Tab-separated table of C-alpha atoms in Angstrom:
chain	number	residue	atom	x	y	z
M	515	MET	CA	-23.239	-16.890	8.615
M	516	ASP	CA	-21.682	-19.400	10.931
M	517	THR	CA	-21.589	-17.847	14.433
M	518	ALA	CA	-18.488	-19.795	15.503
M	519	LEU	CA	-16.644	-18.539	12.432
M	520	LEU	CA	-17.669	-14.981	13.224
M	521	ILE	CA	-16.426	-15.250	16.822
M	522	GLU	CA	-13.212	-16.913	15.677
M	523	LYS	CA	-12.464	-14.197	13.106
M	524	SER	CA	-13.322	-11.381	15.543
M	525	ILE	CA	-10.935	-12.805	18.137
M	526	LEU	CA	-8.253	-13.139	15.472
M	527	VAL	CA	-8.750	-9.535	14.352
M	528	ILE	CA	-8.497	-8.211	17.909
M	529	VAL	CA	-5.425	-10.314	18.674
M	530	LEU	CA	-3.743	-9.173	15.455
M	531	PHE	CA	-4.566	-5.545	16.238
M	532	LEU	CA	-3.032	-5.842	19.706
M	533	ILE	CA	0.014	-7.708	18.408
M	534	SER	CA	0.655	-5.123	15.680
M	535	LEU	CA	0.404	-2.258	18.159
M	536	GLY	CA	2.496	-4.054	20.781
M	537	ALA	CA	5.134	-4.982	18.240
M	538	ALA	CA	5.247	-1.382	16.996
M	539	ALA	CA	5.617	-0.068	20.546
M	540	TYR	CA	8.435	-2.425	21.397
M	541	MET	CA	10.120	-1.803	18.050
M	542	THR	CA	10.665	1.812	19.129
M	543	TYR	CA	12.423	0.507	22.249
M	544	PHE	CA	14.388	-2.014	20.213
M	545	GLU	CA	15.400	0.649	17.699
M	546	ARG	CA	16.735	2.933	20.423
M	547	LYS	CA	18.608	0.131	22.136
M	548	LEU	CA	20.057	-0.999	18.811
M	549	ALA	CA	21.119	2.542	17.933
M	550	ALA	CA	22.759	2.845	21.327
M	551	TRP	CA	24.531	-0.466	20.848
M	552	ILE	CA	25.819	0.493	17.380
M	553	GLN	CA	26.975	3.907	18.604
M	554	ASP	CA	28.489	2.468	21.800
M	555	ARG	CA	26.015	4.133	24.181
M	556	VAL	CA	23.696	2.745	26.862
M	557	GLY	CA	20.332	3.804	25.452
M	558	PRO	CA	17.088	4.111	27.457
M	559	ASP	CA	17.604	2.464	30.858
M	560	ARG	CA	15.540	4.518	33.350
M	561	ALA	CA	11.976	3.129	33.076
M	562	GLY	CA	11.970	-0.349	34.571
M	563	PRO	CA	14.787	-2.935	34.368
M	564	PHE	CA	16.861	-2.301	31.177
M	565	GLY	CA	14.328	0.418	30.348
M	566	ILE	CA	11.722	-2.047	29.108
M	567	LEU	CA	8.875	0.205	30.266
M	568	GLN	CA	10.163	3.011	28.031
M	569	PRO	CA	7.494	2.549	25.257
M	570	ILE	CA	4.721	2.859	27.864
M	571	ALA	CA	6.299	5.991	29.303
M	572	ASP	CA	6.603	7.403	25.778
M	573	GLY	CA	2.974	6.617	25.038
M	574	VAL	CA	1.770	8.307	28.218
M	575	LYS	CA	3.924	11.323	27.414
M	576	MET	CA	2.443	11.532	23.895
M	577	PHE	CA	-1.100	11.494	25.241
M	578	LEU	CA	-0.427	14.151	27.879
M	579	LYS	CA	1.187	16.681	25.512
M	580	GLU	CA	-0.800	19.649	24.248
M	581	ASP	CA	-2.683	18.844	21.058
M	582	PHE	CA	-2.055	21.810	18.798
M	583	ILE	CA	-3.703	22.620	15.467
M	584	PRO	CA	-2.142	25.519	13.514
M	585	ALA	CA	-4.530	28.433	12.887
M	586	LYS	CA	-4.207	28.357	9.095
M	587	ALA	CA	-4.339	24.567	8.786
M	588	ASP	CA	-7.192	22.767	7.047
M	589	LYS	CA	-8.661	21.455	10.294
M	590	TRP	CA	-10.488	18.334	9.145
M	591	LEU	CA	-7.787	17.089	6.837
M	592	PHE	CA	-5.213	17.827	9.539
M	593	ILE	CA	-7.088	15.482	11.869
M	594	ILE	CA	-7.799	12.821	9.225
M	595	GLY	CA	-4.155	12.567	8.080
M	596	PRO	CA	-2.619	10.608	10.993
M	597	GLY	CA	-5.743	8.456	11.309
M	598	LEU	CA	-5.484	7.443	7.654
M	599	ALA	CA	-1.794	6.640	8.032
M	600	MET	CA	-2.490	4.341	10.982
M	601	PHE	CA	-5.542	2.764	9.302
M	602	THR	CA	-3.706	1.795	6.129
M	603	ALA	CA	-0.764	0.496	8.131
M	604	LEU	CA	-3.032	-1.821	10.114
M	605	ILE	CA	-5.378	-3.259	7.465
M	606	THR	CA	-2.645	-5.044	5.502
M	607	SER	CA	-2.424	-7.648	8.250
M	608	ALA	CA	-5.862	-8.968	7.212
M	609	VAL	CA	-4.480	-11.152	4.408
M	610	VAL	CA	-1.273	-12.327	6.081
M	611	PRO	CA	-1.350	-16.055	6.934
M	612	TRP	CA	0.374	-16.127	10.313
M	613	GLY	CA	0.793	-19.892	10.590
M	614	PRO	CA	-0.539	-23.345	9.678
M	615	ASN	CA	-4.087	-24.147	10.817
M	616	LEU	CA	-4.647	-24.582	14.561
M	617	HIS	CA	-6.915	-27.307	15.953
M	618	LEU	CA	-8.877	-26.040	18.928
M	619	PHE	CA	-12.242	-27.145	20.386
M	620	GLY	CA	-12.730	-29.596	17.533
M	621	ARG	CA	-12.447	-26.871	14.904
M	622	GLU	CA	-9.785	-26.148	12.357
M	623	ILE	CA	-8.873	-22.509	12.822
M	624	SER	CA	-7.131	-20.740	9.985
M	625	LEU	CA	-4.690	-18.084	11.198
M	626	GLN	CA	-5.586	-15.693	8.423
M	627	VAL	CA	-8.413	-13.209	8.650
M	628	ALA	CA	-9.390	-13.238	4.980
M	629	ASP	CA	-8.181	-15.798	2.459
M	630	ILE	CA	-8.853	-13.829	-0.732
M	631	ASN	CA	-7.490	-15.197	-3.987
M	632	ILE	CA	-5.764	-11.915	-4.846
M	633	GLY	CA	-3.876	-11.539	-1.545
M	634	ILE	CA	-0.702	-10.058	-2.982
M	635	LEU	CA	-2.650	-7.512	-5.038
M	636	TYR	CA	-4.538	-6.480	-1.914
M	637	VAL	CA	-1.221	-5.775	-0.214
M	638	PHE	CA	-0.164	-3.603	-3.135
M	639	GLY	CA	-3.527	-1.855	-3.194
M	640	VAL	CA	-3.282	-0.890	0.459
M	641	LEU	CA	0.321	0.144	-0.052
M	642	SER	CA	-0.570	2.452	-2.926
M	643	VAL	CA	-3.267	4.115	-0.824
M	644	GLY	CA	-0.956	4.353	2.188
M	645	VAL	CA	0.671	7.555	0.972
M	646	TYR	CA	-2.562	9.542	1.419
M	647	GLY	CA	-2.083	9.808	5.177
M	648	ILE	CA	1.272	11.529	4.708
M	649	MET	CA	0.167	13.637	1.735
M	650	ILE	CA	-3.033	14.908	3.326
M	651	GLY	CA	-1.377	15.578	6.672
M	652	GLY	CA	1.578	17.352	5.072
M	653	TRP	CA	-0.609	19.525	2.867
M	654	ALA	CA	-3.177	20.365	5.535
M	655	SER	CA	-0.468	21.669	7.909
M	656	ASN	CA	-0.054	24.747	5.682
M	657	ASN	CA	3.692	24.738	6.189
M	658	LYS	CA	6.417	24.760	3.524
M	659	TYR	CA	8.458	22.016	5.137
M	660	SER	CA	5.442	19.783	5.637
M	661	LEU	CA	4.453	20.264	2.004
M	662	TYR	CA	7.971	19.385	0.857
M	663	GLY	CA	7.821	16.245	2.972
M	664	ALA	CA	4.439	15.279	1.541
M	665	ILE	CA	5.550	15.861	-2.041
M	666	ARG	CA	8.735	13.886	-1.528
M	667	ALA	CA	6.787	11.038	0.051
M	668	SER	CA	4.345	10.806	-2.847
M	669	SER	CA	6.903	10.983	-5.633
M	670	GLN	CA	9.086	8.442	-3.858
M	671	MET	CA	6.100	6.147	-3.378
M	672	ILE	CA	5.071	6.255	-7.045
M	673	SER	CA	8.622	5.685	-8.270
M	674	TYR	CA	9.398	2.694	-6.104
M	675	GLU	CA	6.022	1.005	-6.374
M	676	LEU	CA	6.762	0.068	-9.994
M	677	ALA	CA	9.991	-1.829	-9.389
M	678	MET	CA	8.429	-3.433	-6.320
M	679	GLY	CA	5.406	-4.598	-8.294
M	680	VAL	CA	7.513	-6.030	-11.105
M	681	SER	CA	9.677	-8.015	-8.677
M	682	ALA	CA	6.525	-9.326	-6.985
M	683	ILE	CA	5.188	-10.414	-10.381
M	684	THR	CA	8.239	-12.702	-10.762
M	685	ILE	CA	7.159	-14.434	-7.561
M	686	VAL	CA	3.602	-14.725	-8.888
M	687	LEU	CA	5.030	-16.312	-12.052
M	688	LEU	CA	6.869	-18.889	-9.922
M	689	SER	CA	3.871	-19.839	-7.808
M	690	GLY	CA	1.196	-19.392	-10.483
M	691	SER	CA	-1.167	-17.793	-7.991
M	692	LEU	CA	-1.897	-14.422	-6.411
M	693	SER	CA	-3.007	-15.980	-3.131
M	694	LEU	CA	-0.505	-15.655	-0.280
M	695	ASN	CA	-1.432	-19.145	0.940
M	696	ASP	CA	-0.489	-20.702	-2.409
M	697	ILE	CA	2.741	-18.695	-2.518
M	698	ILE	CA	3.705	-20.094	0.898
M	699	ALA	CA	2.666	-23.655	0.005
M	700	GLN	CA	4.786	-23.541	-3.141
M	701	GLN	CA	7.863	-22.709	-1.020
M	702	SER	CA	7.605	-25.733	1.267
M	703	GLN	CA	10.732	-27.270	-0.303
M	704	VAL	CA	12.897	-24.381	-1.513
M	705	TRP	CA	12.411	-20.757	-0.537
M	706	ASN	CA	11.892	-18.250	-3.329
M	707	VAL	CA	14.946	-16.238	-2.360
M	708	PHE	CA	17.166	-19.012	-3.767
M	709	TYR	CA	15.408	-18.835	-7.136
M	710	GLN	CA	15.017	-15.066	-7.197
M	711	PRO	CA	17.861	-13.348	-5.309
M	712	VAL	CA	17.749	-10.296	-7.618
M	713	ALA	CA	14.004	-9.883	-7.204
M	714	PHE	CA	14.436	-10.111	-3.431
M	715	LEU	CA	17.129	-7.432	-3.419
M	716	ILE	CA	14.984	-5.083	-5.522
M	717	PHE	CA	11.930	-5.776	-3.377
M	718	PHE	CA	13.858	-5.137	-0.179
M	719	ILE	CA	15.305	-1.816	-1.392
M	720	CYS	CA	11.878	-0.700	-2.613
M	721	ALA	CA	10.312	-1.729	0.687
M	722	LEU	CA	12.809	0.509	2.508
M	723	ALA	CA	11.815	3.385	0.224
M	724	GLU	CA	8.088	2.728	0.652
M	725	LEU	CA	8.512	2.670	4.424
M	726	ASN	CA	10.345	6.015	4.341
M	727	ARG	CA	13.169	4.373	6.248
M	728	ALA	CA	16.810	5.395	6.052
M	729	PRO	CA	18.620	5.669	3.654
M	730	PHE	CA	15.402	6.792	1.915
M	731	ASP	CA	13.829	8.849	4.720
M	732	LEU	CA	13.712	12.018	2.615
M	733	PRO	CA	10.094	12.873	3.561
M	734	GLU	CA	11.099	13.475	7.173
M	735	CYS	CA	14.717	14.366	6.597
M	736	GLU	CA	15.407	16.384	9.749
M	737	SER	CA	18.559	18.136	8.505
M	738	GLU	CA	16.676	19.800	5.626
M	739	LEU	CA	12.966	19.827	6.454
M	740	VAL	CA	12.815	20.335	10.260
M	741	GLY	CA	10.522	17.327	10.754
M	742	GLY	CA	9.212	16.713	7.247
M	743	TYR	CA	5.505	16.026	6.830
M	744	HIS	CA	4.855	15.931	10.593
M	745	THR	CA	6.556	19.245	11.439
M	746	GLU	CA	3.294	20.818	12.665
M	747	TYR	CA	2.002	17.768	14.498
M	748	SER	CA	2.125	17.299	18.230
M	749	SER	CA	0.730	15.014	20.891
M	750	MET	CA	-0.779	11.672	19.892
M	751	LYS	CA	-1.321	12.813	16.280
M	752	LEU	CA	2.450	12.841	15.927
M	753	GLY	CA	2.474	9.598	17.889
M	754	LEU	CA	0.133	7.993	15.362
M	755	TYR	CA	2.420	8.966	12.472
M	756	LEU	CA	5.475	7.529	14.206
M	757	PHE	CA	3.502	4.471	15.268
M	758	SER	CA	2.150	3.829	11.781
M	759	GLU	CA	5.701	3.825	10.451
M	760	TYR	CA	6.676	1.056	12.847
M	761	THR	CA	3.474	-0.893	12.234
M	762	SER	CA	4.038	-0.855	8.496
M	763	MET	CA	7.624	-1.930	9.099
M	764	PHE	CA	6.305	-4.943	11.005
M	765	ILE	CA	3.761	-5.817	8.308
M	766	SER	CA	6.156	-5.381	5.393
M	767	SER	CA	8.716	-7.572	7.133
M	768	ALA	CA	5.967	-10.187	7.280
M	769	ILE	CA	5.204	-9.722	3.576
M	770	MET	CA	8.880	-10.080	2.639
M	771	ALA	CA	9.132	-13.220	4.759
M	772	ILE	CA	6.091	-14.637	2.942
M	773	LEU	CA	7.159	-13.783	-0.585
M	774	PHE	CA	10.814	-14.748	-0.376
M	775	PHE	CA	11.529	-16.720	2.795
M	776	GLY	CA	8.722	-19.242	2.835
M	777	GLY	CA	6.407	-17.590	5.380
M	778	TYR	CA	5.812	-20.060	8.184
M	779	ASN	CA	7.731	-22.875	6.459
M	780	PHE	CA	10.853	-24.094	8.216
M	781	PRO	CA	13.376	-26.881	7.516
M	782	GLY	CA	12.286	-30.290	8.833
M	783	MET	CA	8.637	-29.299	8.769
M	784	SER	CA	7.411	-32.764	7.720
M	785	HIS	CA	8.361	-34.273	11.111
M	786	PHE	CA	5.639	-32.337	12.916
M	787	SER	CA	1.868	-32.176	12.636
M	788	GLY	CA	-1.200	-30.658	14.263
M	789	ASN	CA	-0.884	-27.940	16.866
M	790	THR	CA	2.883	-28.478	17.373
M	791	LEU	CA	3.384	-27.717	13.707
M	792	ALA	CA	1.175	-24.642	13.944
M	793	LEU	CA	3.011	-23.255	16.962
M	794	LEU	CA	6.450	-23.986	15.479
M	795	GLY	CA	5.308	-22.375	12.220
M	796	ILE	CA	4.199	-19.225	14.008
M	797	GLY	CA	7.542	-19.203	15.845
M	798	ALA	CA	9.523	-19.577	12.610
M	799	PHE	CA	7.516	-16.790	11.009
M	800	ALA	CA	8.073	-14.521	14.019
M	801	ILE	CA	11.826	-15.160	13.898
M	802	LYS	CA	11.944	-14.269	10.191
M	803	ILE	CA	9.994	-11.062	10.817
M	804	PHE	CA	12.320	-10.180	13.677
M	805	ILE	CA	15.417	-10.698	11.508
M	806	PHE	CA	13.979	-8.411	8.827
M	807	ILE	CA	13.178	-5.716	11.380
M	808	PHE	CA	16.701	-6.004	12.763
M	809	VAL	CA	18.264	-5.641	9.296
M	810	ILE	CA	16.101	-2.613	8.470
M	811	MET	CA	17.153	-0.907	11.716
M	812	TRP	CA	20.770	-1.907	11.226
M	813	ILE	CA	20.721	-0.233	7.784
M	814	ARG	CA	19.309	2.952	9.296
M	815	TRP	CA	22.228	3.356	11.662
M	816	THR	CA	24.845	2.389	9.082
M	817	ILE	CA	24.109	4.021	5.723
M	818	PRO	CA	23.845	7.809	5.230
M	819	ARG	CA	20.821	9.363	3.556
M	820	PHE	CA	20.481	9.612	-0.240
M	821	ARG	CA	20.112	12.913	-2.044
M	822	PHE	CA	16.689	13.267	-3.636
M	823	ASP	CA	17.830	13.154	-7.269
M	824	GLN	CA	20.006	10.128	-6.473
M	825	LEU	CA	16.902	8.467	-5.067
M	826	MET	CA	14.939	9.100	-8.278
M	827	HIS	CA	17.809	7.911	-10.468
M	828	LEU	CA	18.161	4.720	-8.443
M	829	GLY	CA	14.442	4.015	-8.698
M	830	TRP	CA	13.835	4.731	-12.349
M	831	LYS	CA	17.186	4.051	-14.027
M	832	THR	CA	18.546	1.132	-12.015
M	833	LEU	CA	15.895	-0.790	-10.116
M	834	LEU	CA	13.056	-0.681	-12.672
M	835	PRO	CA	15.130	-1.853	-15.704
M	836	LEU	CA	16.795	-4.495	-13.525
M	837	ALA	CA	13.423	-5.750	-12.318
M	838	LEU	CA	12.083	-5.871	-15.892
M	839	VAL	CA	15.089	-7.837	-17.177
M	840	ASN	CA	14.780	-10.187	-14.218
M	841	LEU	CA	11.095	-10.684	-15.016
M	842	LEU	CA	11.854	-11.415	-18.672
M	843	ILE	CA	14.563	-13.973	-17.855
M	844	SER	CA	12.454	-15.752	-15.229
M	845	GLY	CA	9.520	-15.828	-17.622
M	846	LEU	CA	11.669	-17.427	-20.319
M	847	VAL	CA	13.093	-20.007	-17.899
M	848	ILE	CA	9.633	-20.914	-16.607
M	849	ALA	CA	8.312	-21.236	-20.168
M	850	TYR	CA	11.276	-23.469	-21.053
M	851	ASN	CA	10.706	-25.670	-18.008
M	852	ASN	CA	7.055	-26.040	-19.008
M	853	GLY	CA	8.283	-27.251	-22.417
M	854	TRP	CA	7.006	-24.355	-24.480
M	855	PHE	CA	10.071	-24.384	-26.752
T	1078	MET	CA	-32.673	-9.028	0.505
T	1079	SER	CA	-29.884	-7.761	2.737
T	1080	LEU	CA	-27.654	-7.702	-0.361
T	1081	GLN	CA	-30.098	-5.370	-2.026
T	1082	ILE	CA	-30.142	-3.053	0.990
T	1083	ILE	CA	-26.347	-2.980	1.059
T	1084	SER	CA	-26.147	-2.160	-2.634
T	1085	ILE	CA	-28.717	0.611	-2.271
T	1086	ILE	CA	-26.724	2.129	0.592
T	1087	LEU	CA	-23.468	1.822	-1.342
T	1088	GLY	CA	-25.039	3.315	-4.455
T	1089	SER	CA	-26.373	6.352	-2.645
T	1090	LEU	CA	-23.054	6.874	-0.868
T	1091	THR	CA	-21.247	6.675	-4.217
T	1092	LEU	CA	-23.591	9.256	-5.703
T	1093	ALA	CA	-23.270	11.506	-2.657
T	1094	SER	CA	-19.467	11.495	-2.741
T	1095	ALA	CA	-19.493	12.019	-6.518
T	1096	LEU	CA	-21.723	15.055	-6.056
T	1097	LEU	CA	-19.401	16.357	-3.347
T	1098	VAL	CA	-16.541	16.183	-5.886
T	1099	VAL	CA	-18.417	18.667	-8.073
T	1100	PHE	CA	-19.786	20.902	-5.357
T	1101	SER	CA	-16.843	21.276	-2.957
T	1102	LYS	CA	-15.107	24.622	-3.327
T	1103	HIS	CA	-11.546	23.536	-2.772
T	1104	PRO	CA	-9.804	21.451	-5.485
T	1105	VAL	CA	-7.813	19.359	-2.991
T	1106	ARG	CA	-11.016	18.413	-1.178
T	1107	SER	CA	-12.588	17.571	-4.546
T	1108	VAL	CA	-9.774	15.134	-5.282
T	1109	ILE	CA	-10.136	13.542	-1.856
T	1110	TYR	CA	-13.881	13.068	-2.422
T	1111	LEU	CA	-13.033	11.529	-5.795
T	1112	VAL	CA	-10.767	9.024	-4.033
T	1113	VAL	CA	-13.654	8.198	-1.702
T	1114	THR	CA	-15.908	7.696	-4.746
T	1115	PHE	CA	-13.391	5.269	-6.230
T	1116	PHE	CA	-13.415	3.319	-2.990
T	1117	PHE	CA	-17.196	2.996	-3.138
T	1118	ILE	CA	-16.942	1.792	-6.747
T	1119	THR	CA	-14.343	-0.754	-5.582
T	1120	SER	CA	-16.781	-1.993	-2.961
T	1121	MET	CA	-19.417	-2.442	-5.684
T	1122	TYR	CA	-17.034	-4.651	-7.658
T	1123	ILE	CA	-16.531	-6.695	-4.504
T	1124	MET	CA	-20.320	-7.040	-4.191
T	1125	MET	CA	-20.305	-8.569	-7.685
T	1126	ASN	CA	-17.501	-10.952	-6.612
T	1127	ALA	CA	-15.152	-9.291	-9.117
T	1128	GLN	CA	-12.174	-9.248	-6.751
T	1129	PHE	CA	-9.548	-8.668	-9.403
T	1130	LEU	CA	-11.326	-5.703	-10.976
T	1131	ALA	CA	-11.974	-4.272	-7.524
T	1132	ILE	CA	-8.350	-4.362	-6.471
T	1133	VAL	CA	-7.084	-3.085	-9.835
T	1134	ASN	CA	-9.527	-0.208	-9.580
T	1135	MET	CA	-8.107	0.537	-6.142
T	1136	ILE	CA	-4.440	0.313	-7.187
T	1137	VAL	CA	-4.701	2.190	-10.490
T	1138	TYR	CA	-7.329	4.844	-9.816
T	1139	ALA	CA	-7.351	5.435	-6.068
T	1140	GLY	CA	-3.654	4.617	-5.665
T	1141	ALA	CA	-1.713	5.896	-8.646
T	1142	ILE	CA	-3.754	8.363	-10.687
T	1143	MET	CA	-5.303	10.214	-7.766
T	1144	VAL	CA	-1.933	10.500	-6.005
T	1145	LEU	CA	-0.639	12.209	-9.157
T	1146	PHE	CA	-3.685	14.525	-9.214
T	1147	LEU	CA	-3.168	15.458	-5.594
T	1148	PHE	CA	0.543	15.911	-6.200
T	1149	VAL	CA	-0.040	18.435	-8.999
T	1150	LEU	CA	-2.756	20.298	-7.065
T	1151	MET	CA	-0.541	20.640	-4.003
T	1152	LEU	CA	2.220	22.132	-6.138
T	1153	LEU	CA	-0.164	24.607	-7.801
T	1154	ASN	CA	-1.193	26.216	-4.489
T	1155	LEU	CA	-4.695	27.080	-5.700
T	1156	ASN	CA	-6.813	29.485	-3.672
T	1157	LYS	CA	-9.814	31.735	-4.108
T	1158	GLU	CA	-7.872	34.627	-5.668
T	1159	ALA	CA	-6.277	32.374	-8.264
T	1160	GLU	CA	-9.636	31.055	-9.462
T	1161	PRO	CA	-10.044	31.666	-13.205
T	1162	VAL	CA	-12.760	34.143	-14.185
T	1163	THR	CA	-15.472	32.511	-16.318
T	1164	THR	CA	-17.463	34.465	-18.881
T	1165	LYS	CA	-21.114	33.887	-19.735
T	1166	GLY	CA	-20.076	32.305	-23.062
T	1167	SER	CA	-17.776	29.732	-21.512
T	1168	GLN	CA	-20.418	28.895	-18.898
T	1169	LEU	CA	-22.961	28.274	-21.668
T	1170	ALA	CA	-20.441	26.143	-23.590
T	1171	ALA	CA	-19.702	24.105	-20.472
T	1172	PHE	CA	-23.428	23.637	-19.853
T	1173	ILE	CA	-24.062	22.391	-23.402
T	1174	ALA	CA	-21.019	20.080	-23.368
T	1175	GLY	CA	-21.913	18.613	-19.982
T	1176	GLY	CA	-25.551	18.228	-20.957
T	1177	SER	CA	-24.746	16.350	-24.163
T	1178	LEU	CA	-22.377	14.051	-22.282
T	1179	PHE	CA	-25.166	13.360	-19.797
T	1180	LEU	CA	-27.561	12.573	-22.668
T	1181	VAL	CA	-25.081	10.158	-24.268
T	1182	LEU	CA	-24.544	8.416	-20.911
T	1183	ILE	CA	-28.276	7.999	-20.365
T	1184	THR	CA	-28.798	6.517	-23.833
T	1185	ALA	CA	-25.862	4.170	-23.277
T	1186	LEU	CA	-27.064	3.107	-19.838
T	1187	LYS	CA	-30.710	2.472	-20.714
T	1188	ASP	CA	-29.764	-1.085	-21.760
T	1189	THR	CA	-28.279	-1.950	-18.367
T	1190	LEU	CA	-31.409	-3.810	-17.286
T	1191	THR	CA	-30.892	-6.414	-20.006
T	1192	LEU	CA	-27.147	-6.384	-19.286
T	1193	GLY	CA	-27.946	-7.376	-15.721
T	1194	GLN	CA	-29.775	-10.426	-17.063
T	1195	THR	CA	-26.725	-11.542	-19.071
T	1196	TYR	CA	-24.533	-11.018	-16.013
T	1197	ARG	CA	-26.776	-13.257	-13.946
T	1198	ALA	CA	-26.725	-15.860	-16.716
T	1199	HIS	CA	-22.962	-16.246	-16.225
T	1200	ASN	CA	-21.695	-17.923	-13.089
T	1201	ASP	CA	-20.630	-15.731	-10.190
T	1202	GLN	CA	-16.991	-16.765	-10.551
T	1203	ILE	CA	-16.576	-14.683	-13.702
T	1204	GLY	CA	-14.820	-11.793	-11.959
T	1205	LEU	CA	-12.104	-13.922	-10.356
T	1206	VAL	CA	-8.630	-13.631	-11.776
T	1207	LYS	CA	-8.475	-17.136	-13.325
T	1208	GLN	CA	-11.630	-16.751	-15.402
T	1209	LEU	CA	-10.709	-13.226	-16.387
T	1210	GLY	CA	-7.238	-14.309	-17.499
T	1211	ASN	CA	-8.636	-17.193	-19.514
T	1212	LEU	CA	-11.067	-14.901	-21.300
T	1213	LEU	CA	-8.469	-12.191	-21.946
T	1214	PHE	CA	-5.932	-14.594	-23.410
T	1215	THR	CA	-8.316	-16.655	-25.548
T	1216	LYS	CA	-11.508	-14.926	-26.641
T	1217	TYR	CA	-10.323	-11.327	-26.417
T	1218	LEU	CA	-6.631	-11.880	-27.181
T	1219	VAL	CA	-6.425	-9.516	-30.189
T	1220	ALA	CA	-8.207	-6.671	-28.415
T	1221	PHE	CA	-6.035	-7.194	-25.346
T	1222	GLU	CA	-2.774	-7.079	-27.315
T	1223	ILE	CA	-3.870	-4.015	-29.275
T	1224	THR	CA	-4.687	-2.222	-26.018
T	1225	SER	CA	-1.251	-3.002	-24.660
T	1226	ILE	CA	0.390	-1.674	-27.844
T	1227	LEU	CA	-1.672	1.511	-27.481
T	1228	PHE	CA	-0.492	1.874	-23.901
T	1229	ILE	CA	3.144	1.430	-24.865
T	1230	ALA	CA	2.760	4.018	-27.635
T	1231	ALA	CA	1.274	6.462	-25.131
T	1232	MET	CA	4.110	5.823	-22.678
T	1233	VAL	CA	6.809	6.317	-25.311
T	1234	GLY	CA	5.073	9.517	-26.397
T	1235	ALA	CA	4.963	10.824	-22.836
T	1236	ILE	CA	8.648	10.102	-22.334
T	1237	LEU	CA	9.524	11.837	-25.607
T	1238	LEU	CA	7.528	14.910	-24.593
T	1239	ALA	CA	9.211	15.037	-21.197
T	1240	LYS	CA	12.673	14.557	-22.695
T	1241	ARG	CA	12.470	17.557	-24.985
T	1242	GLU	CA	13.423	19.908	-22.172
T	1243	LYS	CA	16.969	19.649	-20.924
T	1244	GLN	CA	17.354	18.103	-17.478
T	1245	ILE	CA	18.441	20.652	-14.894
T	1246	ILE	CA	19.542	18.235	-12.208
T	1247	GLU	CA	22.603	16.287	-13.247
């Protein structure tokens, strides 16, 4: 193994870890400020100028709270639950290409931890395992409301994964590859969202459901289930659950930007090269991620929550058939363009 | 050499977690150990450079099927009192059935040494999605299509079975 490569990848992993955590922390601040702005309030403004130290204060508070484990809870699973949730939220970032290659110290450094040729499937694999954190935590709490939250989370996850997968397959059909790098390269001229607006819409709605974000936040619906799957959690265990939600929001915004909005591609890209191109690419990617995060938060403070049966009907009877028809039509068009008939 | 050590470690971990599935008292814990076993099997596919198989194993088994298992078990609320009472007869029947399955598996697996040779004869790119797709849609096309028809039949059957009862929520 090349030592320089090992060092380079380790640094990249650590930087990505810190960025994901930092982004998640400041997303909580951003969410509260945005909510305040939408509801015509001031929002957090005590810690530091404009309250920008609020996430740090929150973190310290979380750590200093009493860590409580219910007497009848399954102790080990209760502890494993939040850890699993955070773990699965973080490992998706391994396959995300964050920008064009950098040139430093005479080496070409790829800004992607692992370039595997099934990148998009890896994302889906991690996503499908991601529900275990919530399920295990909710069940181990030995509480009715937690169990309801866990069951809702898992059934919601299974239902929306299908439509999401089918709309991602349309993108794979367009690019002819499962690698995220190839999908981005194929969008250097026209972004996929202009070819596949329906697939994007389906993917976006499903992503909201997979993230347990409003209007699909049934698993932690506070007006029915107290706190949902994390009712019994306190201290940093609760913090990890909340944190993992924001981390996965960050990562799935990145995935949506890659699949439909060209990743780090930006208009007028051919005028730049080398490190300038890399830095501008990273900047463009960050802006796209930020816009997605903003839209997701905006939706939370605008649209009321679904009822659970409405959620199931939307998933199975509207989104899945729509995604399948969309897949069929795009397949036919691609076959026609390749001159198959 | 290091590859061999890694595969020995992975193999023993797989066996250990598989044994834990059988021996753990609580069904929910059993399912969780089964998920862990599937992850070790996934890692073995990765060792063989079969990335596609590895990830499909993870999505389908660890992701979808086991979530459904866990889902049902959580709803059942199983505990010690609810454990079904087994008679001597059923224990004997289970022993014979399990033993014959074990025998069949051993006879089937005794050829794996030669199978390993054929695997090595192929190039190590065989498990990647391009090669797999080419094989599935040329050499094994008929088998592949028949499998998909079987799956669709099973799905339609499942939907029919579920539809027979009237929906309560409307």
